[in-house]
Coordinates of C-alpha atoms in Angstrom, one line a residue:
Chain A
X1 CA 92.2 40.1 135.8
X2 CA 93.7 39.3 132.6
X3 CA 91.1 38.1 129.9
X4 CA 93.7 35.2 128.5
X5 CA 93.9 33.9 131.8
X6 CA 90.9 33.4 132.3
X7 CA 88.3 33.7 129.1
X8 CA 85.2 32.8 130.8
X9 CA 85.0 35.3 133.0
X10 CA 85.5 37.7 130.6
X11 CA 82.9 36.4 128.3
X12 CA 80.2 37.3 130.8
X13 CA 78.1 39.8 129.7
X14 CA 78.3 41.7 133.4
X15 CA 81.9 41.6 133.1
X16 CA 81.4 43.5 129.8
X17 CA 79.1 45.9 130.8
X18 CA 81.6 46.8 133.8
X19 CA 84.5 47.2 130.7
X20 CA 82.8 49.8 129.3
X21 CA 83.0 52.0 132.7
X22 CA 85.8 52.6 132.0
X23 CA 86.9 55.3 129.8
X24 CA 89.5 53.9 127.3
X25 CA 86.9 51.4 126.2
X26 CA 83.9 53.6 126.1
X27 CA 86.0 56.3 124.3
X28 CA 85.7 53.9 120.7
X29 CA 82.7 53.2 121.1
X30 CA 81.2 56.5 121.7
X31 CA 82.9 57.9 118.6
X32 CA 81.3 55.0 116.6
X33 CA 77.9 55.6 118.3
X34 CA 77.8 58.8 117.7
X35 CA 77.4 59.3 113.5
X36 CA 74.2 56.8 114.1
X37 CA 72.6 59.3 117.1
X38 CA 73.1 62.2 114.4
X39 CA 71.2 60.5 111.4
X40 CA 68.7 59.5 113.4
X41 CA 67.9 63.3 114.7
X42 CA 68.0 64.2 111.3
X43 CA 65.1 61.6 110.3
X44 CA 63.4 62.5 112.9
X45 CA 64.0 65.9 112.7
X46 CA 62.7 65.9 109.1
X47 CA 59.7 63.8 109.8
X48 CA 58.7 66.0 112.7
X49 CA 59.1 69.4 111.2
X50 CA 57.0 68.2 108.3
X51 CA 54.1 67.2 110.4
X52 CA 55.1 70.4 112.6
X53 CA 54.0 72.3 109.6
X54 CA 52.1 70.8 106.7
X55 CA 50.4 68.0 107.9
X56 CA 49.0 69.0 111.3
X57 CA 45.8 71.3 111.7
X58 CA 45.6 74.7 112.8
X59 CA 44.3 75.3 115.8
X60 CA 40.8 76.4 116.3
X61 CA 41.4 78.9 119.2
X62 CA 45.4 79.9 118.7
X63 CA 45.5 80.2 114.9
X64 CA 49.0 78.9 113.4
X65 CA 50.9 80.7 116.8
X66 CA 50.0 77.3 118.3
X67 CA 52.7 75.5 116.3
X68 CA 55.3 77.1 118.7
X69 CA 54.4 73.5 121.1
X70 CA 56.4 71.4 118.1
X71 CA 59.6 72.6 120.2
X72 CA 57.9 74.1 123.5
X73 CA 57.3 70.7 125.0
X74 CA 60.2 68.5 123.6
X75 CA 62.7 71.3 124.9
X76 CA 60.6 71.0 128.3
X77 CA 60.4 67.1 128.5
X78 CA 63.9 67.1 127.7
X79 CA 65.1 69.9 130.2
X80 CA 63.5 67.4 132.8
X81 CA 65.0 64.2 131.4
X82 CA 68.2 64.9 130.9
X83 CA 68.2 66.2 134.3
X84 CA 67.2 62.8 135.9
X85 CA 69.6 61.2 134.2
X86 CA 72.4 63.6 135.0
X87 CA 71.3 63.2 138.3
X88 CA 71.5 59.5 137.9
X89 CA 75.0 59.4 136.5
X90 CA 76.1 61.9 139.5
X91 CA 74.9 59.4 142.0
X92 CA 76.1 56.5 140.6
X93 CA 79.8 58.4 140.2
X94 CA 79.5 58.9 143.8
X95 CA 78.3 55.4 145.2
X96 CA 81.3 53.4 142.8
X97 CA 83.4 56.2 142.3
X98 CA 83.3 55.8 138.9
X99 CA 84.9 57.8 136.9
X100 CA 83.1 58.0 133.8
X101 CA 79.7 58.2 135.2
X102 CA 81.1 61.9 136.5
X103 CA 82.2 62.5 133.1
X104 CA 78.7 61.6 131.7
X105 CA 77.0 64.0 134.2
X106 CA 79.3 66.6 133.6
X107 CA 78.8 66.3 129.6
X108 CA 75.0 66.1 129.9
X109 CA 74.6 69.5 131.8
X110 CA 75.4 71.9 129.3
X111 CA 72.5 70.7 126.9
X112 CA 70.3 70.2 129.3
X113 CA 70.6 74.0 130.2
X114 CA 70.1 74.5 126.6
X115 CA 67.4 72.5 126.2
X116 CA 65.7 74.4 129.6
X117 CA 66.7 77.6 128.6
X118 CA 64.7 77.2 124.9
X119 CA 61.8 76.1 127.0
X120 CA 61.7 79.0 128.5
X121 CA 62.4 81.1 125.5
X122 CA 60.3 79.9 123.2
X123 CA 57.3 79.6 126.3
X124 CA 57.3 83.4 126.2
X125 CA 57.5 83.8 122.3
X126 CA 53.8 81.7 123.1
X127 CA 52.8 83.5 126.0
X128 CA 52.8 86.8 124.6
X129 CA 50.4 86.5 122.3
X130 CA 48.2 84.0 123.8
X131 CA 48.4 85.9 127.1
X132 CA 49.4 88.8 126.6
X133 CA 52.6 88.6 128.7
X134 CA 56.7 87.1 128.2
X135 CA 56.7 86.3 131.8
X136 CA 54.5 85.8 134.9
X137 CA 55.2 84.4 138.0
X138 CA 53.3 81.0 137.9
X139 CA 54.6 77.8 139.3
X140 CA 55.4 76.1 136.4
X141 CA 57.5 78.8 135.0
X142 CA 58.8 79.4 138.0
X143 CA 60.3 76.2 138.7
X144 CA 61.4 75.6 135.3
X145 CA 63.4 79.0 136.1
X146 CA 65.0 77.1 138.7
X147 CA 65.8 74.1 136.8
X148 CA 68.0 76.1 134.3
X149 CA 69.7 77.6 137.7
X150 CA 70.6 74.3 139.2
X151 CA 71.8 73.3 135.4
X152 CA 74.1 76.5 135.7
X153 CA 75.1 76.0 139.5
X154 CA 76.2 72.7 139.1
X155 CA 78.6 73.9 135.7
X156 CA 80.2 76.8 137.9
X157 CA 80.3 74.5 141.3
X158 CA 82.5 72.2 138.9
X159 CA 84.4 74.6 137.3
X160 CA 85.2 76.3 140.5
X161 CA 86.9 73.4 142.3
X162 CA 90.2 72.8 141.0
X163 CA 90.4 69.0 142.4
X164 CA 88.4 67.3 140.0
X165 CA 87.1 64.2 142.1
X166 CA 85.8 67.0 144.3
X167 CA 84.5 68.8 142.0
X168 CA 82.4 65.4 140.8
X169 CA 81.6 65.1 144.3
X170 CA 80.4 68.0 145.2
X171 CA 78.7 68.7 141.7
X172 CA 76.8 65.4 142.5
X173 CA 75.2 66.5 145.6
X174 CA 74.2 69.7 143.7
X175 CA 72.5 67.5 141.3
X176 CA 71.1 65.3 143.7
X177 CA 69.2 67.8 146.0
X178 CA 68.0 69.4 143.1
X179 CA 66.1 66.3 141.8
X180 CA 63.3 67.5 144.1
X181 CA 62.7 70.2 141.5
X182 CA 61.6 67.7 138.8
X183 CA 58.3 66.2 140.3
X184 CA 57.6 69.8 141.1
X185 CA 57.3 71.0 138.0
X186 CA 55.8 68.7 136.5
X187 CA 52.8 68.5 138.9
X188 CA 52.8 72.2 138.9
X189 CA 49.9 72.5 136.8
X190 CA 48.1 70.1 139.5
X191 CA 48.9 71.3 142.5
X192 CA 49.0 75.7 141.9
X193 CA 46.0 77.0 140.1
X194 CA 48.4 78.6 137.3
X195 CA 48.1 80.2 134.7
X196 CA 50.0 77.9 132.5
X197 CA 47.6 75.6 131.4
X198 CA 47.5 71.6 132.2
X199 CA 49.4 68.5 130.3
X200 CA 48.5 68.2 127.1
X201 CA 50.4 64.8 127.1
X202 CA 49.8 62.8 130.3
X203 CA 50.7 59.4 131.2
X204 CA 47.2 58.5 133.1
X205 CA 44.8 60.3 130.3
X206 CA 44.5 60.0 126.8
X207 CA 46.0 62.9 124.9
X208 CA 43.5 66.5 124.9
X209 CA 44.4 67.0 121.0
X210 CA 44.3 66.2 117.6
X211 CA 46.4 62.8 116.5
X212 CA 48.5 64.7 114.0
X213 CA 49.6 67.2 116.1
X214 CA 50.2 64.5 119.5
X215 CA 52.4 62.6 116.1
X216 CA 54.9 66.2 115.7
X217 CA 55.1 66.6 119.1
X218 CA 55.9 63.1 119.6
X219 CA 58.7 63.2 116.4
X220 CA 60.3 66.2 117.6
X221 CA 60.8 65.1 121.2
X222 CA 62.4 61.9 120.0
X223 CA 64.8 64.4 117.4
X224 CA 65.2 66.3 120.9
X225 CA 66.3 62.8 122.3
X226 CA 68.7 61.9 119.7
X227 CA 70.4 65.2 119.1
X228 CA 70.6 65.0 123.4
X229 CA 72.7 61.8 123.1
X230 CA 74.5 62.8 119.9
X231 CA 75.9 65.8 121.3
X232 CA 76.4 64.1 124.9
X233 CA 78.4 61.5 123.5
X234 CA 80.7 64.1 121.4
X235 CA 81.3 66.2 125.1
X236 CA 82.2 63.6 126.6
X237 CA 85.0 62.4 124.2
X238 CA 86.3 65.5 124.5
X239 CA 86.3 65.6 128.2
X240 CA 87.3 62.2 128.7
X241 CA 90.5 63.5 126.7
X242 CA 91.0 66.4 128.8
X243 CA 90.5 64.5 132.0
X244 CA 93.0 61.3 130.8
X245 CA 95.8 63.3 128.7
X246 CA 98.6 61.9 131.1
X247 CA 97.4 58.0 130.4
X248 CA 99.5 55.8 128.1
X249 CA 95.9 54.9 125.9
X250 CA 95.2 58.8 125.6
X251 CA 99.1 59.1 123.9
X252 CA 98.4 56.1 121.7
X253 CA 95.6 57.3 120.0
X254 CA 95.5 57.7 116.3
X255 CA 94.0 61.0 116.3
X256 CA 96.9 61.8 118.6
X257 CA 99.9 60.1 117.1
X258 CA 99.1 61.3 113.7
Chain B
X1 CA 46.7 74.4 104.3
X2 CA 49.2 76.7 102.8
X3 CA 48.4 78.3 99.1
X4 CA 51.3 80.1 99.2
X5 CA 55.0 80.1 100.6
X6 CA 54.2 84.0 101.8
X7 CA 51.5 82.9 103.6
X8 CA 53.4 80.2 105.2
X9 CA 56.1 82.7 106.3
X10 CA 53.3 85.3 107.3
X11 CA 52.2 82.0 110.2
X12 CA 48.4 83.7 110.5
X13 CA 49.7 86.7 111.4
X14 CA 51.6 84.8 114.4
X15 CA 55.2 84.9 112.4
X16 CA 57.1 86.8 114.9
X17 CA 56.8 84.5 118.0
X18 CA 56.8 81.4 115.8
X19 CA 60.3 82.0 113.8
X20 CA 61.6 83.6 116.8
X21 CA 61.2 80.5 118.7
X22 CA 62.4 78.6 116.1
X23 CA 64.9 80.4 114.8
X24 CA 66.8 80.9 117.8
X25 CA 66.1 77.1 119.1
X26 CA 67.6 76.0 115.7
X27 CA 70.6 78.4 116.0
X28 CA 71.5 77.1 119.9
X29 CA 70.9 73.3 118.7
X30 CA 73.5 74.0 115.3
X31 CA 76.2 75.8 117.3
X32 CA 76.0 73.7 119.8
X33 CA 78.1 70.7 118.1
X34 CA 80.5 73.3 116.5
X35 CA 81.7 74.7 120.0
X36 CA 81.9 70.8 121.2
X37 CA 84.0 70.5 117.9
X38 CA 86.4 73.0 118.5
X39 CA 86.8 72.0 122.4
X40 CA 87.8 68.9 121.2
X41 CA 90.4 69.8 118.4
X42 CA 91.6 72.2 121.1
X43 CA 92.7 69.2 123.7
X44 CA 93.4 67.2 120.9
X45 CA 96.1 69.7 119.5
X46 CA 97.1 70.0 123.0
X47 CA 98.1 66.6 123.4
X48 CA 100.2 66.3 119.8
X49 CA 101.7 69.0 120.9
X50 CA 102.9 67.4 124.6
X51 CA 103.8 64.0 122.3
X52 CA 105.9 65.7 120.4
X53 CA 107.8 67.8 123.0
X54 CA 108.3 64.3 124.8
X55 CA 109.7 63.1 121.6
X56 CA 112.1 66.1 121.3
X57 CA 112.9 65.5 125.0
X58 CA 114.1 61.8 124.1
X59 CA 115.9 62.4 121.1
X60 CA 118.0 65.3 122.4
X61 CA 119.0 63.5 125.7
X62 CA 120.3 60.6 123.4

Protein backbone atom coordinates (compact mmCIF):
# COMPACT_ATOMS: atom_id res chain seq x y z
CA UNK A 1 0.00 0.00 0.00
CA UNK A 2 1.64 3.04 -1.04
CA UNK A 3 1.25 6.06 1.54
CA UNK A 4 0.64 8.76 -1.49
CA UNK A 5 -2.05 6.85 -2.70
CA UNK A 6 -3.84 6.68 -0.16
CA UNK A 7 -2.78 9.18 2.99
CA UNK A 8 -5.48 8.32 5.28
CA UNK A 9 -4.85 5.11 5.76
CA UNK A 10 -1.50 5.73 6.51
CA UNK A 11 -2.20 8.43 9.04
CA UNK A 12 -3.85 5.91 11.25
CA UNK A 13 -2.08 5.39 14.23
CA UNK A 14 -2.46 1.32 13.91
CA UNK A 15 -1.08 1.56 10.58
CA UNK A 16 1.92 3.25 12.23
CA UNK A 17 2.40 1.02 14.93
CA UNK A 18 2.38 -1.95 12.30
CA UNK A 19 5.33 0.36 10.34
CA UNK A 20 7.47 0.04 13.00
CA UNK A 21 7.49 -3.97 12.81
CA UNK A 22 9.31 -3.73 10.51
CA UNK A 23 12.98 -3.47 10.77
CA UNK A 24 14.15 -0.69 8.37
CA UNK A 25 11.87 1.65 10.25
CA UNK A 26 12.52 0.53 13.76
CA UNK A 27 16.29 0.59 12.96
CA UNK A 28 16.28 4.85 13.20
CA UNK A 29 14.43 4.95 15.73
CA UNK A 30 16.13 2.63 18.02
CA UNK A 31 19.42 4.43 17.42
CA UNK A 32 17.66 7.74 18.41
CA UNK A 33 16.03 6.01 21.44
CA UNK A 34 18.75 4.63 22.62
CA UNK A 35 21.19 7.85 24.00
CA UNK A 36 17.79 8.81 26.08
CA UNK A 37 17.60 4.98 27.77
CA UNK A 38 21.42 5.59 28.68
CA UNK A 39 20.98 9.07 30.53
CA UNK A 40 18.26 7.94 32.09
CA UNK A 41 20.19 4.78 33.84
CA UNK A 42 22.75 7.10 34.65
CA UNK A 43 20.27 9.38 36.76
CA UNK A 44 18.91 6.78 38.10
CA UNK A 45 21.95 5.01 38.61
CA UNK A 46 23.30 7.99 40.52
CA UNK A 47 20.29 8.66 42.53
CA UNK A 48 20.04 5.05 43.64
CA UNK A 49 23.67 4.36 44.53
CA UNK A 50 23.43 7.45 46.69
CA UNK A 51 20.55 6.31 48.65
CA UNK A 52 22.18 2.74 48.31
CA UNK A 53 24.86 4.09 50.51
CA UNK A 54 24.56 7.39 52.38
CA UNK A 55 21.16 7.96 52.87
CA UNK A 56 19.62 4.61 53.84
CA UNK A 57 20.01 3.06 57.44
CA UNK A 58 22.00 0.25 58.43
CA UNK A 59 20.39 -2.59 59.31
CA UNK A 60 19.74 -3.63 62.74
CA UNK A 61 20.32 -7.37 62.41
CA UNK A 62 22.86 -7.57 59.10
CA UNK A 63 25.04 -4.56 59.79
CA UNK A 64 26.14 -2.68 56.45
CA UNK A 65 26.33 -6.52 54.58
CA UNK A 66 22.63 -5.82 54.05
CA UNK A 67 23.30 -3.26 51.42
CA UNK A 68 24.19 -6.16 48.94
CA UNK A 69 19.84 -6.03 48.30
CA UNK A 70 20.53 -2.47 46.38
CA UNK A 71 21.53 -4.92 43.30
CA UNK A 72 20.33 -8.43 44.76
CA UNK A 73 16.71 -7.80 43.94
CA UNK A 74 16.76 -5.44 40.86
CA UNK A 75 19.14 -8.15 39.11
CA UNK A 76 16.41 -10.71 40.35
CA UNK A 77 13.23 -8.67 39.30
CA UNK A 78 14.86 -8.10 36.15
CA UNK A 79 16.14 -11.74 35.50
CA UNK A 80 12.22 -12.45 35.65
CA UNK A 81 11.08 -9.53 33.62
CA UNK A 82 13.08 -9.55 30.91
CA UNK A 83 12.24 -13.08 30.66
CA UNK A 84 8.42 -12.45 30.24
CA UNK A 85 8.93 -10.25 27.83
CA UNK A 86 11.36 -12.26 25.82
CA UNK A 87 8.93 -14.79 26.09
CA UNK A 88 6.42 -12.33 24.89
CA UNK A 89 8.23 -11.17 21.81
CA UNK A 90 9.05 -15.12 20.99
CA UNK A 91 5.38 -15.76 20.83
CA UNK A 92 4.31 -12.92 19.12
CA UNK A 93 7.30 -13.70 16.25
CA UNK A 94 5.67 -16.94 16.02
CA UNK A 95 1.82 -16.13 15.82
CA UNK A 96 2.66 -13.07 12.84
CA UNK A 97 5.80 -14.29 11.86
CA UNK A 98 7.24 -11.25 12.45
CA UNK A 99 10.41 -10.70 11.98
CA UNK A 100 11.52 -8.23 14.37
CA UNK A 101 9.74 -9.49 17.28
CA UNK A 102 12.42 -12.67 16.90
CA UNK A 103 15.10 -10.22 16.69
CA UNK A 104 13.88 -8.47 19.95
CA UNK A 105 13.73 -11.84 21.81
CA UNK A 106 16.93 -12.88 20.55
CA UNK A 107 18.62 -9.42 21.73
CA UNK A 108 16.94 -9.46 25.11
CA UNK A 109 18.40 -12.96 26.18
CA UNK A 110 21.84 -12.26 26.57
CA UNK A 111 21.10 -9.55 29.44
CA UNK A 112 18.72 -11.23 30.85
CA UNK A 113 21.26 -14.14 31.57
CA UNK A 114 23.43 -11.39 32.90
CA UNK A 115 21.09 -9.92 34.83
CA UNK A 116 20.15 -13.77 36.37
CA UNK A 117 23.45 -14.73 36.61
CA UNK A 118 24.34 -11.42 39.06
CA UNK A 119 21.42 -12.52 41.02
CA UNK A 120 22.80 -15.37 41.68
CA UNK A 121 26.28 -14.12 42.29
CA UNK A 122 25.84 -11.47 44.36
CA UNK A 123 22.87 -13.82 46.39
CA UNK A 124 25.83 -15.93 47.57
CA UNK A 125 28.26 -12.91 48.26
CA UNK A 126 24.87 -12.31 50.93
CA UNK A 127 24.36 -15.73 51.83
CA UNK A 128 27.63 -16.42 53.10
CA UNK A 129 27.77 -14.31 55.75
CA UNK A 130 24.32 -14.14 56.74
CA UNK A 131 24.05 -17.95 56.50
CA UNK A 132 26.92 -19.19 56.49
CA UNK A 133 26.80 -20.79 53.08
CA UNK A 134 27.37 -19.57 48.94
CA UNK A 135 24.90 -22.18 48.00
CA UNK A 136 22.01 -24.41 49.28
CA UNK A 137 19.62 -26.21 47.56
CA UNK A 138 16.39 -24.23 48.35
CA UNK A 139 13.69 -23.57 45.86
CA UNK A 140 14.17 -20.22 45.23
CA UNK A 141 17.76 -20.61 44.29
CA UNK A 142 17.09 -23.46 42.69
CA UNK A 143 14.77 -22.28 40.22
CA UNK A 144 16.48 -19.14 39.69
CA UNK A 145 19.40 -21.67 38.71
CA UNK A 146 17.14 -22.80 36.06
CA UNK A 147 16.10 -19.52 34.82
CA UNK A 148 19.82 -18.66 33.84
CA UNK A 149 19.78 -22.34 32.06
CA UNK A 150 16.74 -21.69 29.94
CA UNK A 151 18.43 -18.06 29.25
CA UNK A 152 21.52 -20.08 27.97
CA UNK A 153 19.47 -22.99 26.18
CA UNK A 154 17.57 -20.79 24.20
CA UNK A 155 21.13 -18.70 23.05
CA UNK A 156 22.81 -22.18 22.01
CA UNK A 157 19.31 -23.72 20.53
CA UNK A 158 19.54 -20.42 18.21
CA UNK A 159 22.99 -20.49 17.56
CA UNK A 160 22.88 -24.11 16.71
CA UNK A 161 20.30 -23.93 13.88
CA UNK A 162 21.76 -22.63 10.86
CA UNK A 163 18.13 -21.63 9.26
CA UNK A 164 17.35 -18.64 11.03
CA UNK A 165 13.42 -18.61 10.86
CA UNK A 166 13.92 -22.00 12.52
CA UNK A 167 16.06 -21.10 14.72
CA UNK A 168 13.30 -18.18 15.88
CA UNK A 169 10.96 -20.94 15.85
CA UNK A 170 12.27 -23.29 17.70
CA UNK A 171 14.02 -20.75 20.19
CA UNK A 172 10.42 -19.56 20.77
CA UNK A 173 9.03 -22.69 21.99
CA UNK A 174 12.12 -22.93 24.25
CA UNK A 175 11.12 -19.68 25.66
CA UNK A 176 7.63 -20.40 25.90
CA UNK A 177 7.67 -23.70 27.95
CA UNK A 178 9.99 -22.19 30.15
CA UNK A 179 7.66 -19.30 31.17
CA UNK A 180 6.33 -21.87 33.68
CA UNK A 181 9.55 -21.25 35.64
CA UNK A 182 8.67 -17.59 36.37
CA UNK A 183 5.53 -17.90 38.73
CA UNK A 184 7.64 -20.58 40.28
CA UNK A 185 10.02 -18.68 41.54
CA UNK A 186 8.56 -16.20 42.52
CA UNK A 187 6.03 -17.97 44.78
CA UNK A 188 8.90 -20.11 45.97
CA UNK A 189 9.19 -18.49 49.12
CA UNK A 190 5.28 -19.34 49.59
CA UNK A 191 4.91 -22.55 48.57
CA UNK A 192 8.60 -24.46 49.97
CA UNK A 193 9.54 -23.63 53.50
CA UNK A 194 13.08 -22.27 52.35
CA UNK A 195 15.56 -21.01 53.57
CA UNK A 196 15.58 -17.95 51.49
CA UNK A 197 13.63 -15.68 53.28
CA UNK A 198 10.07 -14.13 52.04
CA UNK A 199 9.34 -10.79 49.63
CA UNK A 200 10.50 -7.97 51.01
CA UNK A 201 8.54 -6.14 48.23
CA UNK A 202 5.14 -7.66 47.54
CA UNK A 203 2.34 -6.50 45.52
CA UNK A 204 -0.59 -7.48 48.11
CA UNK A 205 1.30 -6.19 51.45
CA UNK A 206 2.94 -3.10 52.29
CA UNK A 207 6.70 -3.17 52.15
CA UNK A 208 8.52 -5.21 55.56
CA UNK A 209 11.35 -2.23 55.64
CA UNK A 210 12.37 1.03 56.14
CA UNK A 211 11.10 3.82 53.36
CA UNK A 212 14.68 4.82 52.42
CA UNK A 213 15.89 1.66 51.81
CA UNK A 214 12.26 0.33 49.74
CA UNK A 215 13.34 4.17 47.76
CA UNK A 216 17.24 2.53 46.65
CA UNK A 217 15.81 -0.54 45.89
CA UNK A 218 13.15 1.00 43.99
CA UNK A 219 16.01 3.54 42.01
CA UNK A 220 18.17 0.85 41.18
CA UNK A 221 15.65 -1.49 39.69
CA UNK A 222 14.41 1.28 37.46
CA UNK A 223 18.55 1.99 36.54
CA UNK A 224 18.30 -1.99 36.06
CA UNK A 225 15.28 -1.27 33.68
CA UNK A 226 16.76 1.39 31.68
CA UNK A 227 20.29 0.05 31.21
CA UNK A 228 17.93 -3.44 30.11
CA UNK A 229 16.40 -1.38 27.22
CA UNK A 230 19.47 0.71 26.53
CA UNK A 231 21.56 -2.23 25.85
CA UNK A 232 18.52 -4.27 24.18
CA UNK A 233 17.97 -1.67 21.81
CA UNK A 234 21.96 -1.38 20.86
CA UNK A 235 21.75 -5.63 20.21
CA UNK A 236 19.36 -5.44 18.29
CA UNK A 237 20.74 -2.81 15.76
CA UNK A 238 23.41 -4.85 15.39
CA UNK A 239 21.46 -7.91 14.76
CA UNK A 240 18.98 -6.39 12.68
CA UNK A 241 22.24 -5.55 10.54
CA UNK A 242 23.49 -8.90 10.49
CA UNK A 243 20.19 -10.48 9.74
CA UNK A 244 19.21 -7.70 6.72
CA UNK A 245 22.95 -7.15 5.09
CA UNK A 246 21.64 -8.39 1.58
CA UNK A 247 18.54 -5.64 1.65
CA UNK A 248 18.79 -2.50 -0.54
CA UNK A 249 17.97 -0.19 2.93
CA UNK A 250 20.89 -2.04 4.87
CA UNK A 251 23.40 -0.83 1.65
CA UNK A 252 21.98 2.65 1.83
CA UNK A 253 22.86 3.38 5.10
CA UNK A 254 25.07 6.22 6.03
CA UNK A 255 27.02 4.35 8.47
CA UNK A 256 27.44 2.01 5.58
CA UNK A 257 28.05 4.16 2.52
CA UNK A 258 30.44 6.32 4.26
CA UNK B 1 26.60 7.40 58.98
CA UNK B 2 30.12 7.34 57.61
CA UNK B 3 32.98 9.48 59.59
CA UNK B 4 35.38 8.39 57.40
CA UNK B 5 36.02 7.18 53.66
CA UNK B 6 38.01 4.04 55.36
CA UNK B 7 35.23 3.18 57.25
CA UNK B 8 33.02 3.37 54.29
CA UNK B 9 35.39 0.96 52.33
CA UNK B 10 35.86 -1.29 55.53
CA UNK B 11 31.30 -1.83 55.02
CA UNK B 12 31.16 -2.94 59.08
CA UNK B 13 33.40 -5.43 58.56
CA UNK B 14 31.03 -6.85 55.66
CA UNK B 15 33.48 -5.29 52.72
CA UNK B 16 34.36 -8.49 50.98
CA UNK B 17 30.79 -9.71 50.02
CA UNK B 18 29.62 -6.13 49.43
CA UNK B 19 32.32 -4.91 46.77
CA UNK B 20 32.45 -8.29 45.42
CA UNK B 21 28.93 -8.08 44.48
CA UNK B 22 29.28 -4.87 43.37
CA UNK B 23 32.28 -4.86 41.77
CA UNK B 24 31.78 -7.68 39.59
CA UNK B 25 27.91 -6.58 38.84
CA UNK B 26 29.40 -3.17 37.73
CA UNK B 27 32.20 -4.80 35.64
CA UNK B 28 29.40 -7.29 33.64
CA UNK B 29 26.93 -4.21 33.29
CA UNK B 30 30.17 -1.85 31.73
CA UNK B 31 31.45 -4.52 29.41
CA UNK B 32 28.48 -5.39 28.41
CA UNK B 33 27.82 -2.33 25.85
CA UNK B 34 31.56 -2.46 24.79
CA UNK B 35 31.20 -6.19 23.43
CA UNK B 36 27.57 -4.97 21.81
CA UNK B 37 29.93 -2.15 20.38
CA UNK B 38 32.36 -4.11 18.78
CA UNK B 39 29.72 -6.69 17.32
CA UNK B 40 28.28 -3.95 15.70
CA UNK B 41 31.39 -2.27 14.05
CA UNK B 42 32.25 -5.84 13.15
CA UNK B 43 28.97 -6.27 10.77
CA UNK B 44 29.17 -2.92 9.98
CA UNK B 45 32.84 -3.13 8.53
CA UNK B 46 31.57 -6.23 7.02
CA UNK B 47 29.05 -4.63 4.98
CA UNK B 48 31.50 -1.56 3.61
CA UNK B 49 33.54 -4.01 2.86
CA UNK B 50 30.79 -6.16 0.52
CA UNK B 51 29.71 -2.37 -0.98
CA UNK B 52 32.77 -1.73 -2.04
CA UNK B 53 33.73 -5.14 -3.60
CA UNK B 54 30.25 -4.70 -5.55
CA UNK B 55 31.52 -1.39 -6.57
CA UNK B 56 34.85 -2.80 -7.89
CA UNK B 57 32.76 -5.54 -9.49
CA UNK B 58 30.78 -2.76 -11.53
CA UNK B 59 33.51 -0.60 -12.45
CA UNK B 60 35.75 -3.31 -13.77
CA UNK B 61 32.98 -5.09 -15.93
CA UNK B 62 32.43 -1.55 -17.59
Amino acid sequence: MNSVNNPSFSNNRLINWFKLSSPSTFYPVAGKLIPIFWLLTAVFGVAGLWVSFFVAPVDAVQGQGYRIIFIHVPASWMSMFIYLVMAAWAGLGLIFNTRLSAMMAQALAPIGAWMAFLSLWTGAFWGKPMWGTWWVWDARLTSELILLFLYLGFIALQASIDNVRRADKAGAILALVGVVNIPIIYFSVKWWNTLHQGASVSLTKSPAMAQTMLWGMLLMALCFWMYSIAVGLMRVRAIILEREAHTDWVRQLDEVKN
Amino acid sequence: MWNSPAEFFAMGGYALYVWSSFGVCALVLLLEPFVIRARFKTIVLRLKQECLAEQFDRESSK
